[in-house]
XYZ file of C-alpha atoms in Angstrom:
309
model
C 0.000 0.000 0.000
C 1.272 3.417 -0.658
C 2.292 5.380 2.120
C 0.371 7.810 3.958
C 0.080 11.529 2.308
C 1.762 13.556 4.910
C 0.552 17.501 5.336
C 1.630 20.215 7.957
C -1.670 18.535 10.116
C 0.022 15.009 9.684
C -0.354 12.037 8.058
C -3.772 11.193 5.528
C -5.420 8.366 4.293
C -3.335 6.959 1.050
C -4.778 6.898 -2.442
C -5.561 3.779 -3.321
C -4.018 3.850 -6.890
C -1.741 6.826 -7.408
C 0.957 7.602 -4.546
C 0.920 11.397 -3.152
C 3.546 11.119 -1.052
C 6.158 11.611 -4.188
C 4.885 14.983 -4.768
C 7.123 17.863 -3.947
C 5.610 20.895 -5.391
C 7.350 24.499 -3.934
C 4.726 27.275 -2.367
C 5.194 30.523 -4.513
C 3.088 33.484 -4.499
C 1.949 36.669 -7.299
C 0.462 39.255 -6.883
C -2.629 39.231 -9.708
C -6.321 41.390 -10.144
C -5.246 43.455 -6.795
C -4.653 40.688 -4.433
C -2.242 37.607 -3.782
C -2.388 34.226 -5.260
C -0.941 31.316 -3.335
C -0.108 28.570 -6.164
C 2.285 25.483 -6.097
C 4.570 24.335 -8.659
C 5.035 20.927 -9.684
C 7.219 18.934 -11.828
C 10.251 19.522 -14.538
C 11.308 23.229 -14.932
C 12.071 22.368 -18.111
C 8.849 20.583 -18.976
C 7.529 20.769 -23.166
C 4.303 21.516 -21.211
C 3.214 23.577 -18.468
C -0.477 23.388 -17.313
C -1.921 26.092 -15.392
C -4.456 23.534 -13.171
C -8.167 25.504 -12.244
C -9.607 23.410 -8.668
C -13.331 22.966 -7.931
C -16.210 25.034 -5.929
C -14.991 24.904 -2.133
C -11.840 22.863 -3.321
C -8.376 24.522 -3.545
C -4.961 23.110 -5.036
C -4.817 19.321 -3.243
C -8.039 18.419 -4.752
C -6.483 17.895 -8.191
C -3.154 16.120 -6.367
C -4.160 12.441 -7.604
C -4.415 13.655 -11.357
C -0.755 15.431 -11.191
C 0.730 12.890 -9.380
C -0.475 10.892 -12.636
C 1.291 13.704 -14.920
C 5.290 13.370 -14.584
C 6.978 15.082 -16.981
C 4.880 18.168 -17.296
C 5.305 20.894 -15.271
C 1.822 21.744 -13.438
C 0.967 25.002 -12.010
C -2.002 25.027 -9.379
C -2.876 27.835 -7.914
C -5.740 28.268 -5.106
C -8.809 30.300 -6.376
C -9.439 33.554 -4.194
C -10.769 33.252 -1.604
C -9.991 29.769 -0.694
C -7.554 27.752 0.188
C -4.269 30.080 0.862
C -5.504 32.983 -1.537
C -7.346 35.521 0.586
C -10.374 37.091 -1.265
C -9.285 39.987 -4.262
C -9.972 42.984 -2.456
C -12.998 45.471 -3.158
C -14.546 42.848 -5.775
C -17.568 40.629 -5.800
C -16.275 37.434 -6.388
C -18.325 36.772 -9.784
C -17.370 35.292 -13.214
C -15.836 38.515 -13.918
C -13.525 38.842 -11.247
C -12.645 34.794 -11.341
C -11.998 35.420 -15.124
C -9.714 38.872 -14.272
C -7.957 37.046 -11.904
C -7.547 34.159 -14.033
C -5.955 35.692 -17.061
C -3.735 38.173 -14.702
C -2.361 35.460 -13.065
C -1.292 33.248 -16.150
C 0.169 35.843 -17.539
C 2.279 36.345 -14.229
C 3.193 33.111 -13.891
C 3.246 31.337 -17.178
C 2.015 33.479 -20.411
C 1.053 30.590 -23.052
C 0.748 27.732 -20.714
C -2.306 24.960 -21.458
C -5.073 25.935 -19.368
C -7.536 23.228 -17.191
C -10.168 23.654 -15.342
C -11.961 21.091 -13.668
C -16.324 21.767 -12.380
C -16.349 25.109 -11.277
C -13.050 25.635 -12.513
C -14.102 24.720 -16.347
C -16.211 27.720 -16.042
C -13.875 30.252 -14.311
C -10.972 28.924 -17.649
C -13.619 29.147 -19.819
C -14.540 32.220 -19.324
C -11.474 33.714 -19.184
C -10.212 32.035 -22.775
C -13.583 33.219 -24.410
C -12.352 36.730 -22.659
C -8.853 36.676 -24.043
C -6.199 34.486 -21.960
C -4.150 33.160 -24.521
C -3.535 29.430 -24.686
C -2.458 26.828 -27.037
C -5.105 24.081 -25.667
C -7.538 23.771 -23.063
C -8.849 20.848 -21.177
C -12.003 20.968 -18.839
C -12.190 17.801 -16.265
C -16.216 17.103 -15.492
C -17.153 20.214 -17.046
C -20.068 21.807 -15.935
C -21.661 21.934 -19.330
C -24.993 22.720 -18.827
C -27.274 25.150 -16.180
C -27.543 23.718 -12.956
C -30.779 23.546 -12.377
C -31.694 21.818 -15.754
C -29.719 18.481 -14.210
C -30.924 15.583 -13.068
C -30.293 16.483 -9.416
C -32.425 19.764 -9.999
C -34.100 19.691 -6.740
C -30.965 19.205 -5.030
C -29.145 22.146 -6.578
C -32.452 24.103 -4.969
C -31.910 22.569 -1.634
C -28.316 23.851 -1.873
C -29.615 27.180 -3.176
C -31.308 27.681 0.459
C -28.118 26.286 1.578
C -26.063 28.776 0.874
C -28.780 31.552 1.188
C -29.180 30.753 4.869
C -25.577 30.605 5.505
C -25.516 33.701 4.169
C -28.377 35.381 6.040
C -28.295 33.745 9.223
C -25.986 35.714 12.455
C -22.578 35.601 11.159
C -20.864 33.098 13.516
C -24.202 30.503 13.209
C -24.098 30.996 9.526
C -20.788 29.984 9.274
C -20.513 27.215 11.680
C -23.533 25.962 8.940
C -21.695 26.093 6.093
C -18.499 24.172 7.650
C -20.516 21.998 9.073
C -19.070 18.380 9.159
C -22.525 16.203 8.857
C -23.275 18.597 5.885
C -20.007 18.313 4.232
C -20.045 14.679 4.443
C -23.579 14.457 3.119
C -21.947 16.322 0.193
C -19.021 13.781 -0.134
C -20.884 10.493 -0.106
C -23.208 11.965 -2.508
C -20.735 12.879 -4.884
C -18.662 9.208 -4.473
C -19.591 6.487 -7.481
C -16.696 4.119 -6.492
C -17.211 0.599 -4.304
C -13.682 0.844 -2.934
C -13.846 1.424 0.475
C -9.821 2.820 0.385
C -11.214 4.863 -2.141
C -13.752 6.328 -0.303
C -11.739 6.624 2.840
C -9.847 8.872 0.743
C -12.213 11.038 -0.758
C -13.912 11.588 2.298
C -10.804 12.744 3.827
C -10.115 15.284 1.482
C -13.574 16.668 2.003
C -13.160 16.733 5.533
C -9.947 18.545 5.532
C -10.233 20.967 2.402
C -14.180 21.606 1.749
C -14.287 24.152 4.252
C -10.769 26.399 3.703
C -12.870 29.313 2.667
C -12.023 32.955 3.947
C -15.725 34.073 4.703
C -19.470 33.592 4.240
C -19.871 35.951 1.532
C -16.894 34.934 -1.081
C -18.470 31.138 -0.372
C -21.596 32.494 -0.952
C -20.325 34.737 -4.338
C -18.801 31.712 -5.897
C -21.704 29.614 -5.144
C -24.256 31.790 -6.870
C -21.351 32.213 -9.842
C -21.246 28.387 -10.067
C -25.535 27.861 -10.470
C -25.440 30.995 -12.539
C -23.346 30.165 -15.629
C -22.088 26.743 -17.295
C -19.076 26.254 -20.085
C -21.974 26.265 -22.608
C -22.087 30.013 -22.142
C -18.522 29.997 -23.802
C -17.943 27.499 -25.625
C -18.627 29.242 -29.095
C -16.206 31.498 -28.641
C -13.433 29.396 -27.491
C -11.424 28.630 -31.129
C -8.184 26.554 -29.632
C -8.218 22.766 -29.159
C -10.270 21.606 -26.574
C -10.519 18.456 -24.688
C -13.340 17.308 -22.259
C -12.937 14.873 -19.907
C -16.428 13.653 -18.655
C -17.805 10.896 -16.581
C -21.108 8.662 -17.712
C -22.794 8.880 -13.695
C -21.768 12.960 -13.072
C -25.397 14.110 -11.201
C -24.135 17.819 -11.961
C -23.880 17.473 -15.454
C -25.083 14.324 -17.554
C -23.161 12.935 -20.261
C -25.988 13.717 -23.029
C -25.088 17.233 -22.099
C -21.432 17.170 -22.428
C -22.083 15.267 -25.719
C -23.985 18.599 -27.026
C -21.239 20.675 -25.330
C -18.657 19.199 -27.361
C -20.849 19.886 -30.368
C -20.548 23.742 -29.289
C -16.859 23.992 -29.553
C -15.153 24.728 -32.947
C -13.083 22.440 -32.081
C -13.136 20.121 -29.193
C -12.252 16.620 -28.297
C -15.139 14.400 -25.868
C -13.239 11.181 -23.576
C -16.469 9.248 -21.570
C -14.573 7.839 -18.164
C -17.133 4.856 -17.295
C -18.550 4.199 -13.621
C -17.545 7.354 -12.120
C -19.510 10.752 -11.145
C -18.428 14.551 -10.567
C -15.181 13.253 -8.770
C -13.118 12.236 -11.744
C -9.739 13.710 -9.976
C -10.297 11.277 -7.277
C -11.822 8.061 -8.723
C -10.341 7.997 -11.990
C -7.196 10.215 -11.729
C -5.499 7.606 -14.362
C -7.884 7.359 -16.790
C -7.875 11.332 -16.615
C -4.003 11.774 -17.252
C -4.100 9.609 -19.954
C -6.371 11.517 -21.526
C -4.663 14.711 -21.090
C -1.447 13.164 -21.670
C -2.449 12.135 -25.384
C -4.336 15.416 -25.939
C -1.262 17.152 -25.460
C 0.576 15.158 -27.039
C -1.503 15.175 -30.450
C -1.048 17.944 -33.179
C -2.542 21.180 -32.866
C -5.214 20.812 -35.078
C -6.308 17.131 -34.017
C -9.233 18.211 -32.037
C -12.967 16.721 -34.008
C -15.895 17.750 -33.619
């Protein structure tokens, strides 16, 4: 069995299939859109390929750990959105699509100006946005892209539940509305929801990660900003006007999005590439973190104009 993924809070539950303790990315930080980004570098300086890597709606840069670890050889940048994680909130902005998609291209062209861009759930909309906007990129590659409105998905009636949610966090006396939205029954609600896979490792695992990351947020109201941004627009919004190779990496059981819409979504894109990963839901990065790179890794690896519709 691998051995135990080790952070500052000691020692987590392994992944089953891909081992995290060979990681050794180095902290940086950059000043982008007014505020400062905390981001982590990982792999070969001198990589053919660096990847600017987008996290998930209450996620931040460990989330996406299993699919690097699955990536040596190219050089992976992953920074934590604002307001979560180790970024503190962009000052004196709302944290909509507009100010995710500022901070988004000011960052990449801090750090790495022409690197591949991916965004995985929330995160396919925030690099979606942005590219439709203007950050140049050779490629892009969306992981369980949220490619239709939320509410239109099979799990409308939850996504209404979490509407209230997130609306009583919001509303309720400061302290009681955030002990809500950390709360630990609710978050793990969340997880098992989310989880396709049998394993129990596996699930170990993933619950673990939700336990210990979900609830890194700076405050109520960016939670409750990015929420609202994440129900309010989808890829699908972009997609037209996004002309470089794209690749999207979908599952056939995601609740948030299902795969007869991220068939049409590929249809959208001038130019965009659909892999189906089979028995898994919205947590590709954890369940099938394999299947994932190898995806990616042949994307990149095919000619610039090898994208179908």
């Amino acid at each position: 069995m691998p051995a135990p993924h080790t952070t500052a809070s000691g020692p987590m539950v392994p992944h089953p299939v891909v081992p995290l303790d060979t990681l050794a990315p180095t902290r940086r930080e950059l000043e982008a859109a007014g505020g400062t980004t905390a981001y982590w570098v990982y792999g070969p300086a001198d990589a053919v390929n660096t990847v600017v890597a987008v996290h998930g709606f209450r996620g931040e840069h460990h989330g996406l750990e299993p699919v690097v670890a699955a990536l040596p050889g190219i050089r992976i940048i992953s920074p934590d959105l604002p307001g979560f994680g180790e970024t503190p909130p962009l000052p004196g902005r709302t944290h909509d699509i507009d100010a995710y998609s500022d901070w988004l291209r000011a960052f990449v062209e801090g750090v790495a100006p022409g690197a591949v861009i991916l965004g995985h759930s929330f995160g396919s909309i925030v690099a979606s946005a942005a590219v439709a906007a203007g950050l140049v990129t050779p490629r892009l590659i969306l992981v369980n892209p949220i490619g239709a409105p939320a509410l239109t998905g099979p799990r409308g009636v939850q996504t209404r539940l979490a509407i209230f949610y997130y609306w009583a966090g919001a509303r309720l006396p400061r302290k009681l509305g955030t002990a809500l939205l950390r709360n630990g029954v609710i978050v793990r609600v969340m997880s098992v929801s989310m989880a396709k896979t049998d394993d129990k490792r596996l699930r170990r695992f993933i619950h673990e990660q939700h336990d210990t990351y979900f609830s890194r947020f700076a405050d109520r109201d960016v939670l409750r900003d990015a929420f609202v941004t994440s129900v309010s627009h989808d890829v699908s919004e972009y997609a037209p006007g996004i002309a470089v190779p794209t690749l999207l990496v979908a599952a056939d059981r995601d609740d948030i999005t299902p795969i007869e819409a991220e068939r049409r979504l590929a249809r959208i894109f001038p130019d965009a590439q659909l892999v189906e990963i089979a028995d898994v839901g919205h947590l590709i990065h954890y369940e099938k973190p394999l299947e994932a790179a190898a995806a990616i890794t042949g994307f990149l690896a095919a000619p610039a104009d090898g994208g179908t519709r």
